[in-house]
XYZ file of C-alpha atoms in Angstrom:
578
model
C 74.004 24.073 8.833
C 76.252 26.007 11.024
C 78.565 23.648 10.943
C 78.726 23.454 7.741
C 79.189 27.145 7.028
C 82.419 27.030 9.163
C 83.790 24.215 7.184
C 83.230 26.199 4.500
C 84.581 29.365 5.686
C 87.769 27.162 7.186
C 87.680 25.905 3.198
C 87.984 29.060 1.491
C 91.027 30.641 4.493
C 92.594 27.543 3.495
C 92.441 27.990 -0.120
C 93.609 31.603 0.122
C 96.619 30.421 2.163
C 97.600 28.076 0.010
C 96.717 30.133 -2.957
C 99.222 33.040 -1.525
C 101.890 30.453 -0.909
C 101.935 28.863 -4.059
C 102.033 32.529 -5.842
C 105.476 33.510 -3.381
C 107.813 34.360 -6.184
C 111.412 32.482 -5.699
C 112.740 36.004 -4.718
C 110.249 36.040 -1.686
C 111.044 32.129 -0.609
C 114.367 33.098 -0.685
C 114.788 35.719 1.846
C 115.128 37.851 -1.081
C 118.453 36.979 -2.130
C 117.676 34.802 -5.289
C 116.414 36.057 -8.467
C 114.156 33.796 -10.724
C 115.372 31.791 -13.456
C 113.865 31.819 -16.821
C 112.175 28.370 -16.474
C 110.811 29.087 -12.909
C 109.723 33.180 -14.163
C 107.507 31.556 -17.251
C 106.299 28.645 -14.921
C 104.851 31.422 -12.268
C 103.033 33.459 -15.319
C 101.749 30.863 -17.172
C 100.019 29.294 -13.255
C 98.502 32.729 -12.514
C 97.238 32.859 -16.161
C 95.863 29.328 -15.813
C 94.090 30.170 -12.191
C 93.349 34.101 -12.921
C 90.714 35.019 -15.645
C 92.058 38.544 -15.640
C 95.791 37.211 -16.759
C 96.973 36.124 -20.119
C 100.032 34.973 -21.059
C 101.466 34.746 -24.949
C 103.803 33.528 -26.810
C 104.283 35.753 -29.120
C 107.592 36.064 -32.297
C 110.563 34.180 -31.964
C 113.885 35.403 -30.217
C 117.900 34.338 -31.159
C 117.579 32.077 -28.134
C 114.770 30.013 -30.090
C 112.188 30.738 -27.549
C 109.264 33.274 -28.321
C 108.848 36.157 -26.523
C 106.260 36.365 -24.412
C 103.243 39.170 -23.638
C 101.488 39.034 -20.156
C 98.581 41.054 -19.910
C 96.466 41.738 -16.657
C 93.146 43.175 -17.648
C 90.225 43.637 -14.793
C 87.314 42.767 -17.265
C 89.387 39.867 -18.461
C 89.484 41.515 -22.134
C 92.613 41.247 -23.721
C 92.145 42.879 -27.422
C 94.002 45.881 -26.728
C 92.260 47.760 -29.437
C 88.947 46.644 -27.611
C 90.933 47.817 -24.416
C 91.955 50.976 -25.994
C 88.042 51.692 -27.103
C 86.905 51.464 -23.472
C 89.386 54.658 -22.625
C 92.184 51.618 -20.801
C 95.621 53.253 -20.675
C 98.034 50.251 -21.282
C 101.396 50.452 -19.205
C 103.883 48.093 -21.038
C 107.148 47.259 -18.710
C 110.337 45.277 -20.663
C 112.572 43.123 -18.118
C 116.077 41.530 -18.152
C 116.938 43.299 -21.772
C 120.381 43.035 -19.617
C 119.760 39.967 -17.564
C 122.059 40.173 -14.881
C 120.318 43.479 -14.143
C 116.851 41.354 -12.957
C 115.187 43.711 -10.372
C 112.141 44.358 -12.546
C 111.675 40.397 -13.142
C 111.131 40.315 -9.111
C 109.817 43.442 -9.127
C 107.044 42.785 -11.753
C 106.304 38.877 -10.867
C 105.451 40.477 -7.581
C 103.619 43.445 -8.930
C 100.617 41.542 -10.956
C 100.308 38.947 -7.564
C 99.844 41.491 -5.672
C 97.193 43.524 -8.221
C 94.891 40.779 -8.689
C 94.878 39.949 -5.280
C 93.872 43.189 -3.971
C 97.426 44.505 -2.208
C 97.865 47.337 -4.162
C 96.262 49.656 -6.610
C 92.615 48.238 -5.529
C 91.208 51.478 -6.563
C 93.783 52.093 -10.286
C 93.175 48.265 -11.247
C 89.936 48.487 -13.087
C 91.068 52.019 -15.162
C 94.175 50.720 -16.754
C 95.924 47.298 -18.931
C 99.311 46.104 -17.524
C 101.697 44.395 -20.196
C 104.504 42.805 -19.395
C 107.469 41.143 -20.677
C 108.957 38.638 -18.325
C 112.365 38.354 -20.168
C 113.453 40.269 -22.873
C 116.843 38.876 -23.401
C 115.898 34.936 -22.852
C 119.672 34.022 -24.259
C 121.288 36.364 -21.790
C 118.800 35.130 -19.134
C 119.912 31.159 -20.116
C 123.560 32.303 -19.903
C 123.119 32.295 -15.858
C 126.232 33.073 -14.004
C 127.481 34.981 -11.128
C 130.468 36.968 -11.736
C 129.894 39.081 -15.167
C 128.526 42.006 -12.909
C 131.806 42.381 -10.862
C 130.663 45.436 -8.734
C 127.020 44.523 -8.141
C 125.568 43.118 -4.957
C 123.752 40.510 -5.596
C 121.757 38.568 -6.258
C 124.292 35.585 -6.277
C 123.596 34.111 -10.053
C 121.534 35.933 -13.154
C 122.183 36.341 -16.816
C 124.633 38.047 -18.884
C 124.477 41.015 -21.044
C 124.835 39.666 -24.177
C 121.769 38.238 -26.286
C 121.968 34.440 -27.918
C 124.321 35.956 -30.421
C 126.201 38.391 -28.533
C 123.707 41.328 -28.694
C 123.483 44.184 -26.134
C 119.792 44.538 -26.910
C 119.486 47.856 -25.291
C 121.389 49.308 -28.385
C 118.535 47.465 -31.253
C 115.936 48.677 -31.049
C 116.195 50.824 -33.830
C 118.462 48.722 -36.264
C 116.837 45.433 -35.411
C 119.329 43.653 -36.262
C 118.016 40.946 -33.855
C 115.299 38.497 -34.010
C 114.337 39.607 -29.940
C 114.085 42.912 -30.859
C 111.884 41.683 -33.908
C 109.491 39.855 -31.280
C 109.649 43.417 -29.389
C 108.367 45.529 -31.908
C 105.043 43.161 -32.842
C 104.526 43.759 -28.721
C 105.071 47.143 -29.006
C 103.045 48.195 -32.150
C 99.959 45.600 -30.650
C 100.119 47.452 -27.310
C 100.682 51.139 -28.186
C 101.582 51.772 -25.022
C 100.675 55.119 -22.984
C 103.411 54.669 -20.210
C 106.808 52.530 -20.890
C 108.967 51.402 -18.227
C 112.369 49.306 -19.224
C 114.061 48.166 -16.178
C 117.525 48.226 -15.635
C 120.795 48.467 -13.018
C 123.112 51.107 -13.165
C 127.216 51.692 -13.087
C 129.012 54.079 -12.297
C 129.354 56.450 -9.447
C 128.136 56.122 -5.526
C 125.564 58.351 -4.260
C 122.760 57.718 -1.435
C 119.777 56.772 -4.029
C 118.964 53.532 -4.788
C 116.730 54.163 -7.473
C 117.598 56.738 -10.313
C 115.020 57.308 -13.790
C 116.130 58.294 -17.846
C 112.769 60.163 -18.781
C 112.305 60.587 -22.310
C 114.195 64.539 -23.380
C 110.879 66.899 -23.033
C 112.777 68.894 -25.834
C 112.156 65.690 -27.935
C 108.780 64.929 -27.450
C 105.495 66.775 -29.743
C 104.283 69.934 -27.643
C 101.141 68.657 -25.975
C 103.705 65.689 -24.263
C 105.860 67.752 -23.318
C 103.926 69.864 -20.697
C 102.262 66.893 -19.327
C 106.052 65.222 -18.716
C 107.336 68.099 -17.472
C 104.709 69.425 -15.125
C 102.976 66.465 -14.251
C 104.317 63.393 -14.753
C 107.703 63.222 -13.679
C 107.087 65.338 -10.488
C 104.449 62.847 -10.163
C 107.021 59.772 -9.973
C 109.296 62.033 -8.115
C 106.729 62.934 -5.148
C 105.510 59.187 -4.878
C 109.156 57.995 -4.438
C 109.958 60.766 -1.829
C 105.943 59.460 0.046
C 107.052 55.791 0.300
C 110.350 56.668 1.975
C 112.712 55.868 -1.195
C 113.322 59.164 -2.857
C 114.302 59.284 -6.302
C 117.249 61.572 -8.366
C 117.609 61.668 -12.347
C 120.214 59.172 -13.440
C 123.973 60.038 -12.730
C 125.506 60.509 -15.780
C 128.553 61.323 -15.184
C 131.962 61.006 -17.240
C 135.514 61.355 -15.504
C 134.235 62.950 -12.470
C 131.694 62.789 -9.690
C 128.618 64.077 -9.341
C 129.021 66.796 -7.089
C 130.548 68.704 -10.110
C 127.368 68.373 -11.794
C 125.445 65.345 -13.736
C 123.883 65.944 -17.466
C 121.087 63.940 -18.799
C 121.321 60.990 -20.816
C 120.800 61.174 -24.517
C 118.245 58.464 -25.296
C 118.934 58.101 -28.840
C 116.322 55.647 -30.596
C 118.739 53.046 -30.408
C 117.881 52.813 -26.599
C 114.432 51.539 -25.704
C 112.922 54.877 -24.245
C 114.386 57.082 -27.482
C 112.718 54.307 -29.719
C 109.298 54.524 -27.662
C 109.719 58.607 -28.078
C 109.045 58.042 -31.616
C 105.708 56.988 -31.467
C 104.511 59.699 -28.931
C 104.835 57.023 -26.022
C 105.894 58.662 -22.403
C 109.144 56.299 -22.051
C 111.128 55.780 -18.784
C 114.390 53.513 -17.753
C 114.876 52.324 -14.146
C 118.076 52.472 -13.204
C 118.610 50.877 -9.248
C 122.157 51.576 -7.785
C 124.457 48.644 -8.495
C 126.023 49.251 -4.446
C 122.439 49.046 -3.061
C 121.512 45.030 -1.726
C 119.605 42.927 -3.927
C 116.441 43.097 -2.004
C 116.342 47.178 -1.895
C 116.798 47.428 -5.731
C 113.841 45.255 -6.016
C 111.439 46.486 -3.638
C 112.681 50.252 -4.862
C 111.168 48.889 -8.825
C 108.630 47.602 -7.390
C 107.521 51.145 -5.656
C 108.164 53.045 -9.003
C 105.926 50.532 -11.008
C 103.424 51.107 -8.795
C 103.531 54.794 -8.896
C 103.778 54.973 -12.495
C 100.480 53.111 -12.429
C 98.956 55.408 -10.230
C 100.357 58.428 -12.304
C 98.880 56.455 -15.074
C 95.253 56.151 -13.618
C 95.065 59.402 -11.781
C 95.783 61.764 -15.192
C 94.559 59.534 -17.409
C 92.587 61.595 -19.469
C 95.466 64.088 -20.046
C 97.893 61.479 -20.921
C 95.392 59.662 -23.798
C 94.540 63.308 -24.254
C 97.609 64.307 -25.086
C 98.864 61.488 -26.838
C 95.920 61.507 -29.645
C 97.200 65.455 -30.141
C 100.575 64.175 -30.833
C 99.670 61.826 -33.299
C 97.465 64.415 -34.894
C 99.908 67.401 -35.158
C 102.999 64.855 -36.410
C 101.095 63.535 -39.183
C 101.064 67.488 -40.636
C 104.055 68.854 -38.794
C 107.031 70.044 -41.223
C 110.097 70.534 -39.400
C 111.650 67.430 -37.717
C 114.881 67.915 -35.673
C 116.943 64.525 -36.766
C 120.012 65.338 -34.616
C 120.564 67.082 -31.199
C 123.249 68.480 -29.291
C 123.267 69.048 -25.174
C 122.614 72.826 -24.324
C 126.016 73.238 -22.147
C 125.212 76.664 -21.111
C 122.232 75.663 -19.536
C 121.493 74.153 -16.425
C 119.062 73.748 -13.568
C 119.791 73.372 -9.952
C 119.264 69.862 -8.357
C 119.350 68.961 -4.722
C 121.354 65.677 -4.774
C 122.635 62.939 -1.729
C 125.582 62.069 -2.539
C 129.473 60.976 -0.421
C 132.016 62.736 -0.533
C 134.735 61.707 -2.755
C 138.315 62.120 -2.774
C 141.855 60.123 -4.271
C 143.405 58.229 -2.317
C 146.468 56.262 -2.543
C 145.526 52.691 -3.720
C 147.123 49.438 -1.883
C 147.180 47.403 -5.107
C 148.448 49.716 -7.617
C 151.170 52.872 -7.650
C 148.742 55.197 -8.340
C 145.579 56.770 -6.921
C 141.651 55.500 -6.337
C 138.407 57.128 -6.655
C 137.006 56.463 -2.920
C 133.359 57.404 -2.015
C 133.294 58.107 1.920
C 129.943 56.674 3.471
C 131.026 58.509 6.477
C 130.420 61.478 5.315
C 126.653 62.066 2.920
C 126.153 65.499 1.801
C 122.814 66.946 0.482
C 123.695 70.034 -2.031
C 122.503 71.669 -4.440
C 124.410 70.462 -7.966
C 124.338 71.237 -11.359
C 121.964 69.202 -13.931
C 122.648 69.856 -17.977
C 119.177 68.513 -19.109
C 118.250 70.447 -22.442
C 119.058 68.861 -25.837
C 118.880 71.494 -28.605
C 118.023 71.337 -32.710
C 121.702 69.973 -34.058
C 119.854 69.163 -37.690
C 116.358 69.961 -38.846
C 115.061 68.629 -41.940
C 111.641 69.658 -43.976
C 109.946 66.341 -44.031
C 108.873 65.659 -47.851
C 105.214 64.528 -49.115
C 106.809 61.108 -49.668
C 109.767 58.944 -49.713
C 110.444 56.308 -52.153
C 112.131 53.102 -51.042
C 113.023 50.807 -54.257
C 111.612 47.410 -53.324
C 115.121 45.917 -53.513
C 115.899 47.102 -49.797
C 114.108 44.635 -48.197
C 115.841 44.716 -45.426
C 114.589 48.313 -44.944
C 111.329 47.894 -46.432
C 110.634 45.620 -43.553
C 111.628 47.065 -40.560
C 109.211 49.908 -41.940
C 106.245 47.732 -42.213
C 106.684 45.922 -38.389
C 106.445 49.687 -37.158
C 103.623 50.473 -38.372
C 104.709 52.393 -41.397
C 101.759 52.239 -44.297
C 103.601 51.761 -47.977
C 101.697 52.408 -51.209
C 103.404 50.284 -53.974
C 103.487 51.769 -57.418
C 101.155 50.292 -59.520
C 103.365 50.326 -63.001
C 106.870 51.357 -63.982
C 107.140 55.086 -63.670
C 109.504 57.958 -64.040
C 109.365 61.013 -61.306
C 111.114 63.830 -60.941
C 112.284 63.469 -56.965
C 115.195 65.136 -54.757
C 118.241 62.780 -54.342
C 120.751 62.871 -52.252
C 124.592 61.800 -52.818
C 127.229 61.123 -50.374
C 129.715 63.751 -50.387
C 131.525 62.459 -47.427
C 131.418 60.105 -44.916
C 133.554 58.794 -41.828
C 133.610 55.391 -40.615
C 134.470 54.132 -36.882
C 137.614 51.763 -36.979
C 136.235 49.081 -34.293
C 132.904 47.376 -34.572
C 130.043 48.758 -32.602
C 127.107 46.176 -31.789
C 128.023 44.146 -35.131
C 128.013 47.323 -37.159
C 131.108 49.895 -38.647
C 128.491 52.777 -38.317
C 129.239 56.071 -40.148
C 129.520 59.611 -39.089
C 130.194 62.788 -39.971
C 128.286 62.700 -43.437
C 128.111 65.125 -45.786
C 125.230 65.387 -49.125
C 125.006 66.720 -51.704
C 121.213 67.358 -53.153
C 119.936 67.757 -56.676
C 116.258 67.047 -58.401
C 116.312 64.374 -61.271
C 114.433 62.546 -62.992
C 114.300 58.825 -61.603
C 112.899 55.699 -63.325
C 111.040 53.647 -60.619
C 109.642 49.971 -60.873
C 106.247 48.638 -60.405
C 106.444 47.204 -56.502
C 108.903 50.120 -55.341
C 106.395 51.598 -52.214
C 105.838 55.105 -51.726
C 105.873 56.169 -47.796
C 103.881 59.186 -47.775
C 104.833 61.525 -45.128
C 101.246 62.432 -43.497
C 101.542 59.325 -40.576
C 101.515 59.013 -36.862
C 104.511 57.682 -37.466
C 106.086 60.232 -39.078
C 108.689 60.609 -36.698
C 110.410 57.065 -37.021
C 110.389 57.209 -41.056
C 111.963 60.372 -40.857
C 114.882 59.604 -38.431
C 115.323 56.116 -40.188
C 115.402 57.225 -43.893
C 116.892 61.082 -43.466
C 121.113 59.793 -43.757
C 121.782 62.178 -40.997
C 119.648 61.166 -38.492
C 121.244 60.162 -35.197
C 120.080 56.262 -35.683
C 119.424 56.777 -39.592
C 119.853 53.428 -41.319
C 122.351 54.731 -43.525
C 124.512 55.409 -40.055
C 123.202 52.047 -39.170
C 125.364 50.689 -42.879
C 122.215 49.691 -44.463
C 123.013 51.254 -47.486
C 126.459 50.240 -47.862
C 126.455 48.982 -51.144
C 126.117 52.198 -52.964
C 129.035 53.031 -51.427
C 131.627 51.427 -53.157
C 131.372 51.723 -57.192
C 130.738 48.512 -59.124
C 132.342 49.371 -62.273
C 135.084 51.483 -64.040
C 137.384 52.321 -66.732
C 140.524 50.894 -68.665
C 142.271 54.067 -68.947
C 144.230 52.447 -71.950
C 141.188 52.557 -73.783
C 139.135 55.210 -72.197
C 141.686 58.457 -73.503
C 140.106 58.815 -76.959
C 136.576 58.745 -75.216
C 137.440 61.307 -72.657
C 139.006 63.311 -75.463
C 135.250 62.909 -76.522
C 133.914 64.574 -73.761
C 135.879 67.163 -73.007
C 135.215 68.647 -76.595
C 131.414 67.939 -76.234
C 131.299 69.995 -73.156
C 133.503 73.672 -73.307
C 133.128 74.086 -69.735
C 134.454 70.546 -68.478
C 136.899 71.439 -70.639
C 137.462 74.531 -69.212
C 137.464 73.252 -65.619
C 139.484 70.006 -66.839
C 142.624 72.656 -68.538
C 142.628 75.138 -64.581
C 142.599 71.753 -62.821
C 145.798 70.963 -64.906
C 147.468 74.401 -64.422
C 146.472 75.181 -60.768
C 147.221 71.218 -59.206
C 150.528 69.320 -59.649
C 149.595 66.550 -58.420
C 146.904 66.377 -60.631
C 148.653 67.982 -63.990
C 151.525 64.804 -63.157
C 148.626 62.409 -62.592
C 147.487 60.990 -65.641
C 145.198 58.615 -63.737
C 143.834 60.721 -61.790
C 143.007 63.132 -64.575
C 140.825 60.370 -66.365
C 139.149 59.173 -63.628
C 138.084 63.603 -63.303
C 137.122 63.204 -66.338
C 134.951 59.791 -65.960
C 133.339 60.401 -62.648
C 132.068 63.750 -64.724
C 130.867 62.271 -67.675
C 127.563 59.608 -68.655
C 129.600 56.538 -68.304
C 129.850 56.920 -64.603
C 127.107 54.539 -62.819
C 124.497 56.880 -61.185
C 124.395 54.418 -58.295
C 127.764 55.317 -57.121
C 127.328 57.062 -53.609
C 123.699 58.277 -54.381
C 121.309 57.433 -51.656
C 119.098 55.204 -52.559
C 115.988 56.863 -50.656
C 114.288 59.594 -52.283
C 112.363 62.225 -51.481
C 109.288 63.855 -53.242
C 108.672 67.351 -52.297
């Protein structure tokens, strides 16, 4: 017998050793110099999911690369119905890798990160109290597209992916257009998990400084009220203090244009185009990684991996006050009125931030005629700077009881539904009296942005009319959790509105018009039907040249005023019941 308890205990070291060397991640086994490709990343998931009852792994809707996205999901009880999850009082933490693929630390960092859970490394007290999602890769074309000189100023690793998605994408500016099949695949993840915390992770550019890892926290000034405190005085110091206790402290990311960051850094605007402004809408608390492109390989990773696991902590130690607050949220958006659609950075004020930085000067460059930017690492400063980071109200709207959405826009009506947005469609052909909006003005950028000539600069008019609706055209009644993302989709001046987003282009332009050969007897018509388009029509011609020598342009006055001009032309085709 006691010989054959030691062969068993010899057994079971055995096992564990082999067990820990077959779950070494390629980043590990290779001195941590090599990232993971997408074949080998899957491969490791899908063997801890196979051997670990508390791992999942899912395929879950189809990207532009023609490979599903996939959801991993460690869960101690080995339960993994989130809304069974989400019953038992389970935060879920959902972190999004390789969106820009030859940024991979939080594909290392992550792989890594569940090993080391379920085998007891770290977090052996935090594991049981809280769901980990994760997606491995979030571009999988970029990921494929495996090179090793598209990220010029990096160091290292020696190969990873490009930027681009399968069609040329930079995901990281879709997720609130959708214009991709990825970010399709993203939101079904997204809505399933409801996530508490979100981490995307990411590599920066830009300027040189001591940190290697810097954070985008969703704008306080954004989020409802009861999130707000909780980011402000708990969480983020939270992140900030755990950073500074393992050794690798932390600074907000430097976002700095045409200048260095001793004359100050402002925070970025996360507009819901970018992952964490997105996850804002839905009363999620959002952050972005950001390691220092100059730092090696190895230290950007490791530096991920320490943030992940303090955001976990953060996670489990206030996690009553973070589902707490979160269920307020959802309550007070569902009846709040004002929404602010549009913001603008407060520049007068600012808050004082001791930053590590290099000093920088000009110096003449041995390639060109003219001067370089040169960071000296031979001489770090720690000083107090300046940090913009309040966003104020640029546009507030009143939300409305309801919006209508003709069931023509399909392409609308169902990026609505995969976020969660409940639609009520009319039961038979009906006439309402609803507030529309027309297009007074409108700019549009001259180069293509992400596949998309987006608009700016728009001006409405509004009236109240009475509309004839179909049977099938949904009503979106205003009283949701997701109030916020209907809003800032359907209101036209809305930073990431789909009308910016030229969704609604075809209202634009009009679709028919007049002979003017024919038309002068009928506008003749309606100038005598109406004494004061008449009236207007004869100061026009007395006050305006160009317009008393235009006899074009005095007919089409007179058209675009009268019944015979299409109601279509340039009015929104959203509208709102008040």
């Amino acid at each position: 017998m006691k010989y054959l308890t030691l062969a068993l205990l010899l057994l079971n070291v055995y096992s564990l050793f082999g067990q820990k060397a077959e779950f070494q991640t390629k980043f590990e086994i290779s001195d941590k110099t090599v990232t993971v490709t997408y074949e080998e990343g899957i491969a490791f998931y899908q063997k801890l999911a196979d051997q670990i009852p508390q791992i999942s792994i899912t395929p879950m809707g189809m990207t532009d690369a023609g490979k599903p996205l996939h959801m991993v999901i460690y869960s101690a009880n080995s339960e993994f119905d989130i809304d069974e999850l989400k019953s038992q009082g389970k935060p879920v933490f959902l972190i999004n890798n390789a969106i820009h693929p030859g940024e991979p630390d939080g594909v290392d960092a992550s792989m890594m990160l569940l090993r080391d859970i379920v085998t007891g490394k770290v977090l052996k007290k935090e594991k049981k109290d809280f769901v980990l999602v994760i997606i491995p890769f979030y571009n999988i074309g970029g990921t494929l597209n495996r090179n090793g000189t598209t990220r010029v100023n990096q160091n290292g690793p020696a190969a990873y992916g490009f930027r681009g998605n399968a069609r040329n994408y930079d995901l990281n500016r879709d997720f609130i257009k959708g214009d991709t099949r990825n970010a399709a695949a993203f939101w079904e993840i997204f809505q399933k998990s409801d996530p508490d915390f979100f981490l995307d992770t990411h590599v920066s550019n830009g300027a040189d400084y001591q940190y290697t890892m810097t954070l985008i926290a969703t704008q306080e000034q954004k989020m409802s009220k009861p999130l707000q405190k909780m980011m402000g005085e708990v969480i983020n110091p939270a992140l900030y203090a755990h950073m500074e206790k393992v050794g690798d402290p932390m600074t907000p990311y430097v976002n700095v244009h045409g200048t260095t960051p001793d004359n100050g850094i402002t925070e970025f605007a996360d507009w819901p185009r970018y992952s964490t402004g997105y996850a804002s809408l839905f009363n999620t608390y959002s952050f972005m990684s950001e390691t220092h492109m100059l730092k090696p390989f190895d230290r950007r990773v490791e530096s991920t991996y320490q943030l992940m696991v303090g955001m976990a902590k953060t996670l489990v130690t206030n996690k009553l006050k973070v589902l707490e607050s979160r269920a307020k949220a959802k309550e007070m958006v569902k009846t709040k009125e004002d929404f602010t659609i549009k913001w603008s950075l407060d520049k007068d004020f600012s808050r004082e931030l001791s930053f590590k930085g290099y000093e920088a000067s000009y110096v003449p460059s041995k390639l060109t005629s003219q001067k370089r930017l040169y960071y000296d690492h031979k001489k770090p400063f720690e000083k107090s700077i300046k940090f913009k980071n309040r966003y104020k109200p640029a546009i507030t709207v009143k939300k409305p009881k309801a919006y209508i959405v003709q069931q023509g826009w399909v392409n609308v009506v169902e990026r609505l539904k995969r976020n969660g947005v409940q639609m009520q469609p009319l039961s038979a052909d009906t006439t309402i009296t609803v507030e529309v909006y027309r297009i007074k003005n409108y700019k549009t950028v001259q180069s293509p942005y992400e596949g998309h000539y987006y608009h700016y600069g728009t001006e409405l008019e509004k009236s109240d009319e009475m509309v004839r609706f179909h049977k099938g055209d949904f009503v979106v009644a205003c009283d949701q959790e997701v109030n916020r993302f209907i809003i800032e989709t359907l209101e036209p001046l809305a930073e990431d509105s789909y009308f910016k987003w030229n969704m609604f282009d075809t209202v634009l332009g009009s679709k028919e018009g007049f002979s003017s050969y024919v038309f002068e007897e009928l506008a003749e018509e309606v100038l005598n039907n109406n004494p004061e388009l008449m009236k207007a029509y004869r100061t026009n011609q007395q006050n305006d040249m160009d317009f008393a020598g235009n006899r074009y342009q005095q007919l089409k006055w007179i058209y675009e005023k009268s019944k015979y001009k299409e109601k279509e032309h340039l009015r929104y085709p959203i509208f709102r019941i008040n």
